[in-house]
PDB file of C-alpha atoms in Angstrom:
ATOM      1  CA  UNK A  57      41.783  20.866  69.582  1.00 39.00           C
ATOM      2  CA  UNK A  58      41.492  22.495  66.165  1.00 45.00           C
ATOM      3  CA  UNK A  59      38.302  21.815  64.254  1.00 49.00           C
ATOM      4  CA  UNK A  60      38.786  21.344  60.495  1.00 49.00           C
ATOM      5  CA  UNK A  61      36.177  24.069  60.023  1.00 58.00           C
ATOM      6  CA  UNK A  62      38.606  26.447  61.780  1.00 70.00           C
ATOM      7  CA  UNK A  63      41.351  25.883  59.183  1.00 83.00           C
ATOM      8  CA  UNK A  64      41.625  28.781  56.745  1.00 95.00           C
ATOM      9  CA  UNK A  65      40.793  27.253  53.322  1.00 96.00           C
ATOM     10  CA  UNK A  66      43.099  29.742  51.590  1.00 98.00           C
ATOM     11  CA  UNK A  67      46.152  28.252  53.344  1.00 98.00           C
ATOM     12  CA  UNK A  68      46.451  25.085  51.196  1.00 98.00           C
ATOM     13  CA  UNK A  69      45.514  27.003  48.045  1.00 98.00           C
ATOM     14  CA  UNK A  70      48.245  29.585  48.642  1.00 98.00           C
ATOM     15  CA  UNK A  71      50.701  26.857  49.632  1.00 98.00           C
ATOM     16  CA  UNK A  72      50.163  24.888  46.445  1.00 98.00           C
ATOM     17  CA  UNK A  73      50.458  28.066  44.337  1.00 98.00           C
ATOM     18  CA  UNK A  74      53.794  28.931  45.945  1.00 98.00           C
ATOM     19  CA  UNK A  75      55.049  25.360  45.421  1.00 98.00           C
ATOM     20  CA  UNK A  76      53.759  25.450  41.798  1.00 98.00           C
ATOM     21  CA  UNK A  77      55.774  28.600  41.144  1.00 98.00           C
ATOM     22  CA  UNK A  78      58.839  27.039  42.787  1.00 97.00           C
ATOM     23  CA  UNK A  79      58.234  23.862  40.734  1.00 97.00           C
ATOM     24  CA  UNK A  80      58.627  21.885  43.962  1.00 98.00           C
ATOM     25  CA  UNK A  81      56.550  18.726  43.451  1.00 98.00           C
ATOM     26  CA  UNK A  82      56.854  17.491  47.049  1.00 98.00           C
ATOM     27  CA  UNK A  83      55.793  20.835  48.537  1.00 98.00           C
ATOM     28  CA  UNK A  84      52.980  21.038  45.955  1.00 98.00           C
ATOM     29  CA  UNK A  85      51.612  17.593  46.746  1.00 98.00           C
ATOM     30  CA  UNK A  86      51.472  18.125  50.510  1.00 98.00           C
ATOM     31  CA  UNK A  87      48.392  20.318  49.973  1.00 98.00           C
ATOM     32  CA  UNK A  88      46.334  17.693  48.093  1.00 98.00           C
ATOM     33  CA  UNK A  89      44.120  15.071  49.788  1.00 98.00           C
ATOM     34  CA  UNK A  90      44.957  11.451  48.969  1.00 98.00           C
ATOM     35  CA  UNK A  91      41.634  10.967  47.112  1.00 98.00           C
ATOM     36  CA  UNK A  92      41.575  14.400  45.452  1.00 98.00           C
ATOM     37  CA  UNK A  93      39.973  15.015  42.074  1.00 98.00           C
ATOM     38  CA  UNK A  94      41.220  17.427  39.390  1.00 98.00           C
ATOM     39  CA  UNK A  95      38.760  18.610  36.715  1.00 98.00           C
ATOM     40  CA  UNK A  96      38.614  20.710  33.584  1.00 98.00           C
ATOM     41  CA  UNK A  97      35.562  22.873  34.265  1.00 98.00           C
ATOM     42  CA  UNK A  98      32.792  21.903  34.576  1.00 97.00           C
ATOM     43  CA  UNK A  99      33.068  18.125  34.925  1.00 97.00           C
ATOM     44  CA  UNK A 100      35.847  16.509  32.869  1.00 98.00           C
ATOM     45  CA  UNK A 101      37.944  14.467  35.298  1.00 98.00           C
ATOM     46  CA  UNK A 102      41.616  14.926  34.375  1.00 97.00           C
ATOM     47  CA  UNK A 103      43.260  13.221  37.353  1.00 98.00           C
ATOM     48  CA  UNK A 104      42.133  11.375  40.455  1.00 98.00           C
ATOM     49  CA  UNK A 105      44.305  10.723  43.484  1.00 98.00           C
ATOM     50  CA  UNK A 106      47.677  12.113  44.403  1.00 97.00           C
ATOM     51  CA  UNK A 107      49.664   9.764  42.134  1.00 98.00           C
ATOM     52  CA  UNK A 108      47.830  11.008  39.031  1.00 98.00           C
ATOM     53  CA  UNK A 109      48.072  14.660  40.058  1.00 97.00           C
ATOM     54  CA  UNK A 110      51.781  14.228  40.851  1.00 98.00           C
ATOM     55  CA  UNK A 111      52.465  12.652  37.428  1.00 97.00           C
ATOM     56  CA  UNK A 112      50.581  15.458  35.677  1.00 95.00           C
ATOM     57  CA  UNK A 113      52.553  18.162  37.471  1.00 97.00           C
ATOM     58  CA  UNK A 114      55.991  16.539  37.185  1.00 97.00           C
ATOM     59  CA  UNK A 115      55.614  17.070  33.435  1.00 93.00           C
ATOM     60  CA  UNK A 116      54.215  20.594  33.844  1.00 95.00           C
ATOM     61  CA  UNK A 117      57.042  21.593  36.197  1.00 97.00           C
ATOM     62  CA  UNK A 118      59.558  20.917  33.399  1.00 96.00           C
ATOM     63  CA  UNK A 119      58.324  24.031  31.564  1.00 94.00           C
ATOM     64  CA  UNK A 120      61.033  26.723  31.862  1.00 91.00           C
ATOM     65  CA  UNK A 121      58.670  29.708  31.977  1.00 91.00           C
ATOM     66  CA  UNK A 122      55.987  28.230  34.255  1.00 97.00           C
ATOM     67  CA  UNK A 123      54.511  30.757  36.691  1.00 98.00           C
ATOM     68  CA  UNK A 124      51.046  31.413  38.105  1.00 98.00           C
ATOM     69  CA  UNK A 125      50.286  35.067  38.879  1.00 98.00           C
ATOM     70  CA  UNK A 126      47.358  35.495  41.254  1.00 98.00           C
ATOM     71  CA  UNK A 127      45.064  38.324  40.140  1.00 98.00           C
ATOM     72  CA  UNK A 128      42.273  37.860  42.696  1.00 98.00           C
ATOM     73  CA  UNK A 129      40.977  35.416  45.290  1.00 98.00           C
ATOM     74  CA  UNK A 130      37.545  34.829  46.821  1.00 98.00           C
ATOM     75  CA  UNK A 131      36.972  32.494  49.766  1.00 98.00           C
ATOM     76  CA  UNK A 132      33.539  31.360  50.897  1.00 97.00           C
ATOM     77  CA  UNK A 133      33.168  28.568  53.442  1.00 96.00           C
ATOM     78  CA  UNK A 134      35.315  25.711  52.103  1.00 97.00           C
ATOM     79  CA  UNK A 135      35.597  27.052  48.520  1.00 98.00           C
ATOM     80  CA  UNK A 136      38.433  29.206  47.230  1.00 98.00           C
ATOM     81  CA  UNK A 137      38.249  30.767  43.776  1.00 98.00           C
ATOM     82  CA  UNK A 138      41.395  32.172  42.203  1.00 98.00           C
ATOM     83  CA  UNK A 139      41.764  34.167  39.006  1.00 98.00           C
ATOM     84  CA  UNK A 140      45.292  33.748  37.673  1.00 98.00           C
ATOM     85  CA  UNK A 141      47.376  34.484  34.642  1.00 98.00           C
ATOM     86  CA  UNK A 142      49.649  31.502  34.048  1.00 98.00           C
ATOM     87  CA  UNK A 143      52.809  31.774  31.982  1.00 97.00           C
ATOM     88  CA  UNK A 144      53.421  28.519  30.110  1.00 96.00           C
ATOM     89  CA  UNK A 145      55.526  27.024  27.379  1.00 93.00           C
ATOM     90  CA  UNK A 146      52.944  25.902  24.837  1.00 91.00           C
ATOM     91  CA  UNK A 147      53.813  23.675  21.851  1.00 90.00           C
ATOM     92  CA  UNK A 148      53.663  26.863  19.731  1.00 89.00           C
ATOM     93  CA  UNK A 149      55.955  28.779  22.111  1.00 90.00           C
ATOM     94  CA  UNK A 150      55.941  30.821  25.312  1.00 93.00           C
ATOM     95  CA  UNK A 151      52.767  32.597  26.283  1.00 96.00           C
ATOM     96  CA  UNK A 152      50.152  33.053  28.943  1.00 97.00           C
ATOM     97  CA  UNK A 153      46.613  32.005  29.676  1.00 98.00           C
ATOM     98  CA  UNK A 154      43.949  33.261  32.072  1.00 98.00           C
ATOM     99  CA  UNK A 155      42.629  30.593  34.419  1.00 98.00           C
ATOM    100  CA  UNK A 156      39.795  30.464  36.933  1.00 98.00           C
ATOM    101  CA  UNK A 157      40.642  27.900  39.602  1.00 98.00           C
ATOM    102  CA  UNK A 158      37.997  26.621  42.023  1.00 98.00           C
ATOM    103  CA  UNK A 159      39.236  24.649  45.006  1.00 98.00           C
ATOM    104  CA  UNK A 160      37.218  22.666  47.533  1.00 98.00           C
ATOM    105  CA  UNK A 161      39.136  22.341  50.805  1.00 98.00           C
ATOM    106  CA  UNK A 162      38.560  19.998  53.722  1.00 97.00           C
ATOM    107  CA  UNK A 163      40.781  19.404  56.745  1.00 95.00           C
ATOM    108  CA  UNK A 164      43.508  21.665  55.371  1.00 96.00           C
ATOM    109  CA  UNK A 165      43.791  19.749  52.070  1.00 98.00           C
ATOM    110  CA  UNK A 166      42.455  20.357  48.571  1.00 98.00           C
ATOM    111  CA  UNK A 167      39.861  17.656  47.875  1.00 98.00           C
ATOM    112  CA  UNK A 168      38.585  18.826  44.482  1.00 98.00           C
ATOM    113  CA  UNK A 169      39.717  21.409  41.964  1.00 98.00           C
ATOM    114  CA  UNK A 170      38.193  22.734  38.755  1.00 98.00           C
ATOM    115  CA  UNK A 171      40.082  24.762  36.148  1.00 98.00           C
ATOM    116  CA  UNK A 172      38.536  26.932  33.415  1.00 98.00           C
ATOM    117  CA  UNK A 173      41.160  27.970  30.883  1.00 97.00           C
ATOM    118  CA  UNK A 174      40.953  30.967  28.606  1.00 97.00           C
ATOM    119  CA  UNK A 175      42.562  31.209  25.195  1.00 96.00           C
ATOM    120  CA  UNK A 176      46.377  31.101  25.235  1.00 96.00           C
ATOM    121  CA  UNK A 177      48.151  34.285  24.177  1.00 96.00           C
ATOM    122  CA  UNK A 178      51.578  33.683  22.674  1.00 95.00           C
ATOM    123  CA  UNK A 179      54.384  36.100  23.469  1.00 91.00           C
ATOM    124  CA  UNK A 180      55.720  37.846  20.423  1.00 80.00           C
ATOM    125  CA  UNK A 181      59.227  36.819  19.456  1.00 67.00           C
ATOM    126  CA  UNK A 182      61.733  39.669  19.498  1.00 60.00           C
ATOM    127  CA  UNK A 183      64.538  39.579  16.972  1.00 54.00           C
TER     128      UNK A 183
END
C-alpha cells in the first residue's frame, strides 16, 4: 500500500504545468484537490474549490500565447516552489511575467497554491 507521504509532491505540480501549457482543462484539473485554494501571495483568496479554479483557467486557456516556462523548482516535504516565466496575452498586448508559485501537495493533489507575480514585460511590436 502506498502512503501519501511516499507520493512525490513534484508529480502533480509538473502534471498541472504540462496541462497548463497544453491548455487542457481536464488534464489540468485532475491535479487539484476538490477543496483546493488558490491565492495571490500572501493571502488573497482568488478561487476556492475545483469549480472556481476550472472557471478561472477556462478563460486563461483562451489566450493564444499562453505558456509557462519553468526556470527552477525546489521541493521540501509537501511544498513545491516553482520560478516560472509565463507568456501571456495582456490587455495591452503579448508579453511575459515572472511568477513564483508555491504549491502545497497532499495525497498526490494540489491542496493550496500561492502565486507572486512580477511586473509584466510587453513584447515589442515588430513592423
